[in-house]
CSV table of C-alpha atoms and ligand atoms in Angstrom, one decimal:
chain,number,residue,atom,x,y,z
M,931,MET,CA,154.3,24.1,98.9
M,932,SER,CA,154.4,24.0,102.9
M,933,ASP,CA,151.3,26.1,103.9
M,934,LYS,CA,149.2,24.9,101.1
M,935,LYS,CA,147.9,28.3,100.1
M,936,PRO,CA,149.1,28.7,96.5
M,937,ASN,CA,149.5,31.9,94.5
M,938,VAL,CA,146.8,31.5,91.7
M,939,ALA,CA,146.5,33.2,88.3
M,940,VAL,CA,143.4,33.0,86.0
M,941,VAL,CA,144.3,33.5,82.3
M,942,GLY,CA,141.4,34.7,80.2
M,943,ALA,CA,139.8,36.3,83.2
M,944,THR,CA,137.8,38.6,81.4
M,945,GLY,CA,135.9,35.9,79.4
M,946,ALA,CA,132.8,33.8,80.1
M,947,VAL,CA,134.8,30.9,81.4
M,948,GLY,CA,137.5,33.1,83.2
M,949,ASN,CA,134.9,35.3,84.8
M,950,GLN,CA,133.1,32.1,86.3
M,951,MET,CA,136.4,30.7,87.5
M,952,ILE,CA,136.8,33.8,89.6
M,953,ALA,CA,133.3,33.3,91.0
M,954,CYS,CA,134.1,29.5,91.7
M,955,LEU,CA,137.3,30.4,93.6
M,956,GLU,CA,135.4,32.9,95.6
M,957,GLU,CA,132.4,30.6,96.3
M,958,ARG,CA,134.3,27.5,97.0
M,959,ASN,CA,136.6,29.5,99.5
M,960,PHE,CA,139.6,28.2,97.5
M,961,PRO,CA,142.7,28.3,99.8
M,962,LEU,CA,144.8,30.9,97.9
M,963,LYS,CA,147.5,33.4,99.0
M,964,SER,CA,147.0,35.7,96.1
M,965,LEU,CA,145.1,36.0,92.8
M,966,ARG,CA,146.3,37.4,89.6
M,967,LEU,CA,144.0,38.0,86.6
M,968,MET,CA,145.5,37.9,83.0
M,969,ALA,CA,144.0,38.6,79.6
M,970,SER,CA,145.1,40.2,76.3
M,971,SER,CA,146.3,43.7,76.1
M,972,ARG,CA,142.7,44.6,75.0
M,973,SER,CA,141.7,44.0,78.7
M,974,ALA,CA,144.9,45.0,80.6
M,975,GLY,CA,143.9,47.7,83.2
M,976,ARG,CA,140.4,46.6,83.5
M,977,ARG,CA,139.4,45.8,87.3
M,978,LEU,CA,137.4,42.7,88.4
M,979,PRO,CA,136.0,41.9,91.9
M,980,PHE,CA,137.2,39.1,94.1
M,981,ARG,CA,136.4,38.6,97.8
M,982,GLY,CA,135.3,42.4,98.2
M,983,GLU,CA,138.4,43.6,96.4
M,984,GLN,CA,138.9,44.9,92.9
M,985,ILE,CA,142.0,43.0,91.1
M,986,THR,CA,143.5,44.8,88.1
M,987,VAL,CA,143.9,42.6,84.8
M,988,GLU,CA,147.3,42.2,83.5
M,989,GLU,CA,148.5,41.6,80.0
M,990,LEU,CA,149.7,38.1,79.7
M,991,THR,CA,153.2,37.6,78.7
M,992,GLU,CA,155.7,34.8,79.1
M,993,ASP,CA,157.2,36.3,82.1
M,994,SER,CA,153.8,36.4,84.0
M,995,PHE,CA,154.2,33.4,85.9
M,996,GLY,CA,157.3,34.0,88.3
M,997,ASP,CA,155.5,33.7,91.6
M,998,VAL,CA,152.4,31.8,90.3
M,999,ASP,CA,151.9,28.2,91.7
M,1000,ILE,CA,148.7,27.2,89.9
M,1001,ALA,CA,147.6,28.9,86.6
M,1002,LEU,CA,144.0,28.2,85.4
M,1003,PHE,CA,143.9,29.0,81.6
M,1004,SER,CA,140.8,29.6,79.6
M,1005,ALA,CA,142.0,32.0,76.8
M,1006,GLY,CA,141.8,29.7,73.7
M,1007,GLY,CA,143.9,26.8,72.4
M,1008,GLY,CA,146.4,29.2,70.7
M,1009,THR,CA,147.2,31.0,73.9
M,1010,SER,CA,147.4,27.8,75.8
M,1011,GLN,CA,149.8,26.4,73.3
M,1012,ARG,CA,152.1,29.2,73.4
M,1013,PHE,CA,151.9,30.2,77.3
M,1014,ALA,CA,151.2,27.0,79.2
M,1015,PRO,CA,154.8,25.5,78.6
M,1016,ALA,CA,156.3,28.8,79.6
M,1017,ALA,CA,154.2,28.8,82.7
M,1018,ALA,CA,155.2,25.2,83.6
M,1019,ARG,CA,158.8,26.0,83.0
M,1020,SER,CA,158.7,28.7,85.6
M,1021,GLY,CA,157.4,26.1,88.1
M,1022,CYS,CA,153.6,26.5,88.1
M,1023,VAL,CA,151.0,23.9,87.5
M,1024,VAL,CA,148.8,24.9,84.6
M,1025,VAL,CA,145.0,23.5,84.7
M,1026,ASP,CA,144.0,24.2,80.9
M,1027,ASN,CA,140.5,24.5,79.7
M,1028,SER,CA,141.2,24.3,76.0
M,1029,SER,CA,141.6,21.3,73.7
M,1030,ALA,CA,145.3,22.2,73.1
M,1031,TRP,CA,146.7,19.6,75.5
M,1032,ARG,CA,143.9,17.3,76.2
M,1033,MET,CA,145.1,14.4,73.8
M,1034,ASP,CA,148.6,14.6,74.8
M,1035,PRO,CA,149.6,11.3,76.3
M,1036,ASP,CA,151.9,13.2,79.0
M,1037,VAL,CA,149.0,15.4,80.0
M,1038,PRO,CA,146.2,14.0,82.3
M,1039,LEU,CA,142.7,14.8,81.2
M,1040,VAL,CA,140.7,14.9,84.5
M,1041,VAL,CA,137.1,14.9,85.7
M,1042,PRO,CA,137.4,14.7,89.5
M,1043,GLU,CA,134.4,12.4,89.9
M,1044,VAL,CA,135.8,9.9,87.4
M,1045,ASN,CA,139.5,9.8,87.3
M,1046,PRO,CA,141.1,12.0,90.0
M,1047,HIS,CA,144.0,9.5,90.3
M,1048,ALA,CA,145.2,10.5,86.7
M,1049,ILE,CA,146.2,14.1,88.3
M,1050,ALA,CA,149.3,12.3,89.6
M,1051,GLY,CA,150.7,12.3,85.9
M,1052,TYR,CA,151.0,16.1,85.9
M,1053,THR,CA,154.5,16.1,86.9
M,1054,THR,CA,155.8,15.2,83.2
M,1055,LYS,CA,154.7,18.5,81.6
M,1056,GLY,CA,153.4,20.5,84.5
M,1057,ILE,CA,149.9,20.6,82.6
M,1058,ILE,CA,146.6,19.1,83.5
M,1059,ALA,CA,143.9,19.3,80.9
M,1060,ASN,CA,140.0,20.1,81.5
M,1061,PRO,CA,137.8,18.2,79.2
M,1062,ASN,CA,135.3,19.4,76.9
M,1063,CYS,CA,132.0,20.7,78.5
M,1064,SER,CA,129.9,18.1,76.7
M,1065,THR,CA,132.3,15.1,77.5
M,1066,ILE,CA,132.5,16.2,81.2
M,1067,GLN,CA,128.6,15.9,82.0
M,1068,MET,CA,128.5,12.6,79.8
M,1069,VAL,CA,131.1,10.7,81.6
M,1070,VAL,CA,130.0,11.9,85.1
M,1071,ALA,CA,126.7,10.4,84.4
M,1072,LEU,CA,127.9,7.2,82.7
M,1073,ASN,CA,131.0,6.2,84.6
M,1074,PRO,CA,128.9,4.7,87.5
M,1075,ILE,CA,127.1,2.6,84.9
M,1076,HIS,CA,130.4,1.6,83.1
M,1077,GLN,CA,131.8,0.4,86.5
M,1078,LYS,CA,128.8,-1.8,87.0
M,1079,ALA,CA,127.7,-3.3,83.7
M,1080,GLY,CA,130.4,-2.2,81.2
M,1081,ILE,CA,129.4,0.2,78.4
M,1082,ARG,CA,129.7,-1.2,74.9
M,1083,ARG,CA,128.3,1.7,72.7
M,1084,ILE,CA,127.2,5.2,73.3
M,1085,VAL,CA,125.2,7.3,71.0
M,1086,VAL,CA,124.8,10.9,72.0
M,1087,SER,CA,123.0,13.9,70.7
M,1088,THR,CA,123.8,17.3,72.3
M,1089,TYR,CA,121.7,20.5,72.6
M,1090,GLN,CA,124.5,23.2,73.4
M,1091,ALA,CA,123.9,26.5,74.9
M,1092,VAL,CA,125.5,29.7,73.2
M,1093,SER,CA,127.5,30.6,76.3
M,1094,GLY,CA,129.8,27.5,75.1
M,1095,THR,CA,131.1,29.9,72.3
M,1096,GLY,CA,131.8,32.8,74.7
M,1097,MET,CA,130.8,36.3,75.4
M,1098,ARG,CA,130.1,37.4,71.7
M,1099,ALA,CA,127.6,34.4,71.1
M,1100,ILE,CA,125.7,35.2,74.2
M,1101,GLU,CA,125.4,38.9,72.9
M,1102,GLU,CA,124.4,37.5,69.4
M,1103,LEU,CA,121.6,35.5,70.7
M,1104,THR,CA,120.2,38.4,72.7
M,1105,ARG,CA,120.5,40.8,69.8
M,1106,GLN,CA,119.0,38.4,67.3
M,1107,THR,CA,116.1,37.4,69.4
M,1108,LYS,CA,115.3,41.1,70.0
M,1109,ALA,CA,115.6,41.8,66.3
M,1110,VAL,CA,113.3,39.0,65.3
M,1111,MET,CA,110.7,40.0,67.9
M,1112,GLU,CA,110.9,43.5,66.6
M,1113,LYS,CA,110.7,42.4,63.0
M,1114,LYS,CA,114.0,43.9,62.1
M,1115,ALA,CA,117.1,42.7,60.2
M,1116,CYS,CA,118.8,39.9,62.0
M,1117,PRO,CA,122.6,40.6,62.3
M,1118,ARG,CA,125.0,37.5,62.1
M,1119,GLU,CA,128.5,37.7,63.2
M,1120,VAL,CA,129.4,34.6,65.4
M,1121,TYR,CA,127.6,31.7,63.8
M,1122,PRO,CA,127.1,30.9,60.1
M,1123,HIS,CA,123.3,31.1,60.3
M,1124,GLN,CA,120.8,32.7,62.7
M,1125,ILE,CA,120.9,31.0,66.1
M,1126,ALA,CA,117.6,32.6,67.4
M,1127,PHE,CA,114.7,30.3,67.1
M,1128,ASN,CA,116.9,27.9,65.3
M,1129,CYS,CA,119.1,24.8,65.9
M,1130,LEU,CA,122.5,24.3,64.2
M,1131,PRO,CA,123.9,20.9,63.7
M,1132,HIS,CA,127.5,22.3,63.7
M,1133,ILE,CA,129.9,23.0,66.6
M,1134,ASP,CA,133.6,23.7,66.0
M,1135,VAL,CA,134.9,22.8,62.4
M,1136,PHE,CA,134.0,20.1,60.1
M,1137,LEU,CA,136.5,17.2,59.7
M,1138,ASP,CA,137.3,14.9,56.9
M,1139,ASN,CA,135.2,12.0,58.3
M,1140,GLY,CA,132.1,14.2,58.3
M,1141,TYR,CA,132.0,14.6,62.0
M,1142,THR,CA,132.8,18.0,63.5
M,1143,ARG,CA,135.5,18.6,65.8
M,1144,GLU,CA,133.3,18.9,68.8
M,1145,GLU,CA,131.9,15.5,68.0
M,1146,MET,CA,135.4,13.8,67.8
M,1147,LYS,CA,136.4,15.5,71.2
M,1148,MET,CA,133.5,13.7,72.7
M,1149,VAL,CA,134.8,10.3,71.2
M,1150,ASN,CA,138.5,10.7,72.1
M,1151,GLU,CA,138.1,12.4,75.4
M,1152,THR,CA,135.7,9.8,76.7
M,1153,HIS,CA,138.2,6.9,75.8
M,1154,LYS,CA,140.9,8.8,77.7
M,1155,ILE,CA,139.1,9.8,80.8
M,1156,MET,CA,137.2,6.5,81.2
M,1157,GLU,CA,140.4,4.5,80.2
M,1158,ASP,CA,138.6,2.2,77.7
M,1159,ASP,CA,139.3,2.7,74.1
M,1160,ALA,CA,136.8,-0.2,73.3
M,1161,ILE,CA,133.7,1.8,74.1
M,1162,ALA,CA,132.2,2.8,70.7
M,1163,VAL,CA,131.1,6.3,70.9
M,1164,THR,CA,129.2,8.3,68.2
M,1165,ALA,CA,128.0,11.9,68.8
M,1166,THR,CA,126.0,14.6,66.9
M,1167,THR,CA,126.5,18.0,68.5
M,1168,VAL,CA,124.0,20.8,68.0
M,1169,ARG,CA,123.9,24.5,68.9
M,1170,VAL,CA,120.5,25.6,70.3
M,1171,PRO,CA,119.2,29.1,71.3
M,1172,VAL,CA,119.7,28.6,75.2
M,1173,PHE,CA,122.0,30.8,77.0
M,1174,TYR,CA,123.4,28.4,79.8
M,1175,GLY,CA,123.2,24.6,80.2
M,1176,HIS,CA,124.1,21.8,77.7
M,1177,SER,CA,121.4,18.9,77.4
M,1178,GLU,CA,122.3,15.5,76.0
M,1179,SER,CA,120.1,12.7,74.8
M,1180,ILE,CA,122.2,9.7,75.6
M,1181,ASN,CA,121.7,6.1,74.5
M,1182,ILE,CA,123.9,3.4,75.8
M,1183,GLU,CA,124.4,-0.4,75.1
M,1184,THR,CA,126.0,-2.3,78.2
M,1185,ARG,CA,127.9,-5.6,78.0
M,1186,THR,CA,125.7,-7.0,80.8
M,1187,HIS,CA,122.1,-6.5,81.6
M,1188,ILE,CA,121.2,-3.5,83.9
M,1189,GLY,CA,117.6,-2.3,84.5
M,1190,ALA,CA,116.4,1.3,84.5
M,1191,ASP,CA,115.7,1.1,88.3
M,1192,GLU,CA,119.1,-0.1,89.0
M,1193,VAL,CA,120.7,2.8,86.9
M,1194,ARG,CA,118.6,5.3,89.0
M,1195,SER,CA,119.7,3.8,92.2
M,1196,LEU,CA,123.3,3.7,91.1
M,1197,LEU,CA,123.1,7.4,89.9
M,1198,GLU,CA,121.3,8.6,93.1
M,1199,LYS,CA,124.5,7.6,94.9
M,1200,ALA,CA,126.8,8.8,92.4
M,1201,PRO,CA,129.1,11.9,93.0
M,1202,GLY,CA,128.3,15.1,91.2
M,1203,VAL,CA,124.9,13.6,90.0
M,1204,ALA,CA,121.4,14.5,90.8
M,1205,VAL,CA,118.6,12.3,89.6
M,1206,VAL,CA,115.6,14.3,88.6
M,1207,ASP,CA,113.2,11.7,87.2
M,1208,ASP,CA,109.5,11.7,87.8
M,1209,PRO,CA,108.0,12.2,84.5
M,1210,GLN,CA,104.4,11.8,85.8
M,1211,GLU,CA,104.9,15.0,87.9
M,1212,ASN,CA,106.7,16.6,84.8
M,1213,ARG,CA,110.0,16.5,86.7
M,1214,TYR,CA,113.1,15.9,84.4
M,1215,PRO,CA,116.4,17.8,83.9
M,1216,LEU,CA,116.0,21.3,82.3
M,1217,ALA,CA,118.7,23.9,81.3
M,1218,LEU,CA,117.1,26.6,83.2
M,1219,ASP,CA,117.3,24.3,86.5
M,1220,ALA,CA,121.1,23.4,85.7
M,1221,GLU,CA,122.0,27.0,85.5
M,1222,GLY,CA,124.2,28.4,88.1
M,1223,GLN,CA,124.8,25.1,90.1
M,1224,ASP,CA,127.4,22.3,89.8
M,1225,LEU,CA,125.5,19.0,89.7
M,1226,THR,CA,124.9,16.9,86.5
M,1227,LEU,CA,121.2,16.3,86.3
M,1228,VAL,CA,119.9,12.9,85.0
M,1229,GLY,CA,116.5,12.0,84.1
M,1230,ARG,CA,114.2,10.1,81.6
M,1231,ILE,CA,116.0,7.1,82.5
M,1232,ARG,CA,114.4,4.2,80.8
M,1233,GLN,CA,115.0,0.9,79.1
M,1234,ASP,CA,115.9,1.0,75.3
M,1235,GLU,CA,113.2,-1.6,74.2
M,1236,SER,CA,114.9,-1.9,70.7
M,1237,ILE,CA,117.9,-3.9,72.1
M,1238,ALA,CA,118.7,-6.5,74.9
M,1239,ASN,CA,120.8,-4.2,77.1
M,1240,GLY,CA,120.2,-0.7,76.5
M,1241,ILE,CA,119.3,2.4,78.5
M,1242,ASN,CA,118.1,5.9,77.4
M,1243,MET,CA,118.5,9.1,79.4
M,1244,TRP,CA,118.6,12.8,79.3
M,1245,VAL,CA,121.5,14.6,81.0
M,1246,VAL,CA,121.9,18.4,81.7
M,1247,ALA,CA,124.6,20.6,83.3
M,1248,ASP,CA,125.8,24.0,83.4
M,1249,ASN,CA,128.3,24.1,80.6
M,1250,ILE,CA,130.2,27.1,82.1
M,1251,ARG,CA,130.3,25.9,85.7
M,1252,LYS,CA,130.6,22.0,85.8
M,1253,GLY,CA,131.7,21.9,82.0
M,1254,ALA,CA,134.3,24.4,82.5
M,1255,ALA,CA,135.1,26.6,85.4
M,1256,THR,CA,133.9,24.3,88.3
M,1257,ASN,CA,135.6,21.3,87.0
M,1258,THR,CA,138.9,23.2,86.6
M,1259,VAL,CA,138.7,24.5,90.2
M,1260,GLN,CA,138.0,21.1,91.5
M,1261,ILE,CA,141.1,19.8,89.8
M,1262,ALA,CA,143.1,22.7,91.4
M,1263,GLU,CA,141.6,21.6,94.8
M,1264,VAL,CA,142.7,18.0,94.4
M,1265,LEU,CA,146.1,19.3,93.3
M,1266,VAL,CA,146.5,21.5,96.3
M,1267,GLU,CA,145.1,18.9,98.7
M,1268,LYS,CA,147.1,15.8,97.5
M,1269,TYR,CA,150.0,16.8,95.4
M,1270,LEU,CA,151.5,20.2,96.1
S,794,NAP,P1,135.6,34.4,75.8
S,794,NAP,O1,134.3,34.7,76.4
S,794,NAP,O2,135.6,34.8,74.4
S,794,NAP,O3,136.9,34.8,76.4
S,794,NAP,C1,138.1,34.8,75.9
S,794,NAP,C2,139.2,35.2,77.1
S,794,NAP,O4,140.5,34.8,76.6
S,794,NAP,C3,139.2,36.8,77.2
S,794,NAP,O5,139.5,36.7,78.7
S,794,NAP,C4,140.4,37.2,76.4
S,794,NAP,O6,140.7,38.3,76.9
S,794,NAP,C5,141.3,36.0,76.6
S,794,NAP,N1,142.2,36.0,75.5
S,794,NAP,C6,142.0,35.9,74.3
S,794,NAP,N2,143.1,35.9,73.5
S,794,NAP,C7,144.2,36.1,74.3
S,794,NAP,C8,145.6,36.3,74.2
S,794,NAP,N3,146.1,36.3,73.1
S,794,NAP,N4,146.3,36.5,75.5
S,794,NAP,C9,145.6,36.6,76.7
S,794,NAP,N5,144.3,36.4,76.9
S,794,NAP,C10,143.6,36.3,75.7
S,794,NAP,O7,135.7,32.8,75.6
S,794,NAP,P2,135.3,31.7,76.7
S,794,NAP,O8,134.0,31.2,76.5
S,794,NAP,O9,135.7,32.3,78.0
S,794,NAP,O10,136.4,30.5,76.5
S,794,NAP,C11,137.8,30.7,76.5
S,794,NAP,C12,138.4,29.4,76.1
S,794,NAP,O11,138.0,28.4,77.2
S,794,NAP,C13,137.9,28.7,74.8
S,794,NAP,O12,138.6,29.3,73.8
S,794,NAP,C14,138.2,27.3,75.0
S,794,NAP,O13,139.5,27.1,74.6
S,794,NAP,C15,137.8,27.2,76.6
S,794,NAP,N6,136.5,26.7,76.9
S,794,NAP,C16,136.4,25.4,77.2
S,794,NAP,C17,135.1,24.9,77.4
S,794,NAP,C18,135.1,23.5,77.9
S,794,NAP,O14,134.2,22.8,77.3
S,794,NAP,N7,135.9,23.1,79.0
S,794,NAP,C19,134.0,25.5,77.3
S,794,NAP,C20,134.3,26.9,76.9
S,794,NAP,C21,135.4,27.4,76.7
S,794,NAP,P3,140.5,39.8,76.2
S,794,NAP,O15,139.3,40.3,77.1
S,794,NAP,O16,141.8,40.6,76.6
S,794,NAP,O17,139.9,39.7,74.9
S,795,3JN,O1,130.8,25.0,72.1
S,795,3JN,C1,130.8,24.7,73.2
S,795,3JN,O2,129.6,24.5,73.8
S,795,3JN,C2,131.9,24.4,74.0
S,795,3JN,C3,133.1,25.1,73.4
S,795,3JN,C4,134.2,24.7,73.8
S,795,3JN,C5,135.5,25.3,73.1
S,795,3JN,C6,135.5,26.5,72.5
S,795,3JN,C7,136.4,27.0,71.7
S,795,3JN,C8,137.6,26.5,71.7
S,795,3JN,C9,136.7,24.6,73.1
S,795,3JN,C10,136.9,23.4,73.7
S,795,3JN,O3,137.1,23.5,75.0
S,795,3JN,O4,136.8,22.3,73.3
S,795,3JN,C11,137.7,25.1,72.3
S,795,3JN,C12,139.1,24.5,72.1
S,795,3JN,O5,139.2,23.8,71.4
S,795,3JN,O6,139.9,24.8,72.9
């Protein structure tokens, strides 16, 4: 592309992630020539605002991509599986938010702060995958430590906001919270249990090994992004009654010793990270502070006193922004700048 102003499409434009992608393209002044918005037939004809204009949502079909240079997908794994190859065949590069292509060896899985070089591999299939939100914020915080001291093992527990499940879950938490406060019956549609005033140790489906698919995404995607299968990773993923912002308690064991102060100063210089770590002043990362911005917040950094080379930390990011939409748009920015 000579003038470096691509025609862009957002697929899944009416969803929680797609909506935020449109906002990110606008906020970051993404250099595009045109923007097309696509969803299912249910939403075709709806109009959504972009740069002061109203864009009409089109129904996604295999013929949708004729003049599109970059397509940002967030319409679920099935839609990506079916339509991303068609888009790529018509010459467009797909940046896909679903898990459909993440572990395909011919598809780069990218967090721009960690492995931007991997984007070069997009030419084989014309698809680049965006990792799971819980993986993204974890590797942004851990990669600088891995580069310095080598991470041997990661033990992570997540506290994930309902927006990670989409628009219907945001509505479900709102409805249930109101119902409980008003002492009315609490309707359940999205989650198998009440989410209001509760914590569910269950995200995505259970697998034969007893882990959930969300937990195994964190294991497998971390290996691929950090390009090191030797890192031992174990995860417990939990849904909590928070609207936006995933929080993670992370414990690591490093190969060589690194002190909490050194971790703090490494992370203060790390791309995409803000250290919020002054417990005496009650300053630590909070979901409410992460909401609406793009940094990964890290705090409660301290030595794990139970082992020789251990560190504990608390890591929070906006799951819909850095965990999904912003990371996707950042990938597209590198693509335009370096590869198209
Ligand atoms: P959502 O709020 O439920 O929105 C789903 C979007 O997909 C809507 O725009 C919907 O359009 C569209 N869609 C559904 N089926 C379609 C079809 N057959 N053809 C075209 N469009 C279709 O969900 P969300 O939270 O935005 O998440 C969407 C997807 O993004 C997820 O399924 C997941 O794969 C991915 N995601 C990734 C992360 C991450 O960790 N990186 C986080 C959250 C989500 P209609 O309005 O027409 O129904
Ligand atoms: O639950 C969360 O907080 C993140 C959810 C991500 C998600 C939701 C539905 C389908 C994914 C994902 O990105 O891993 C998928 C998927 O498997 O595509």
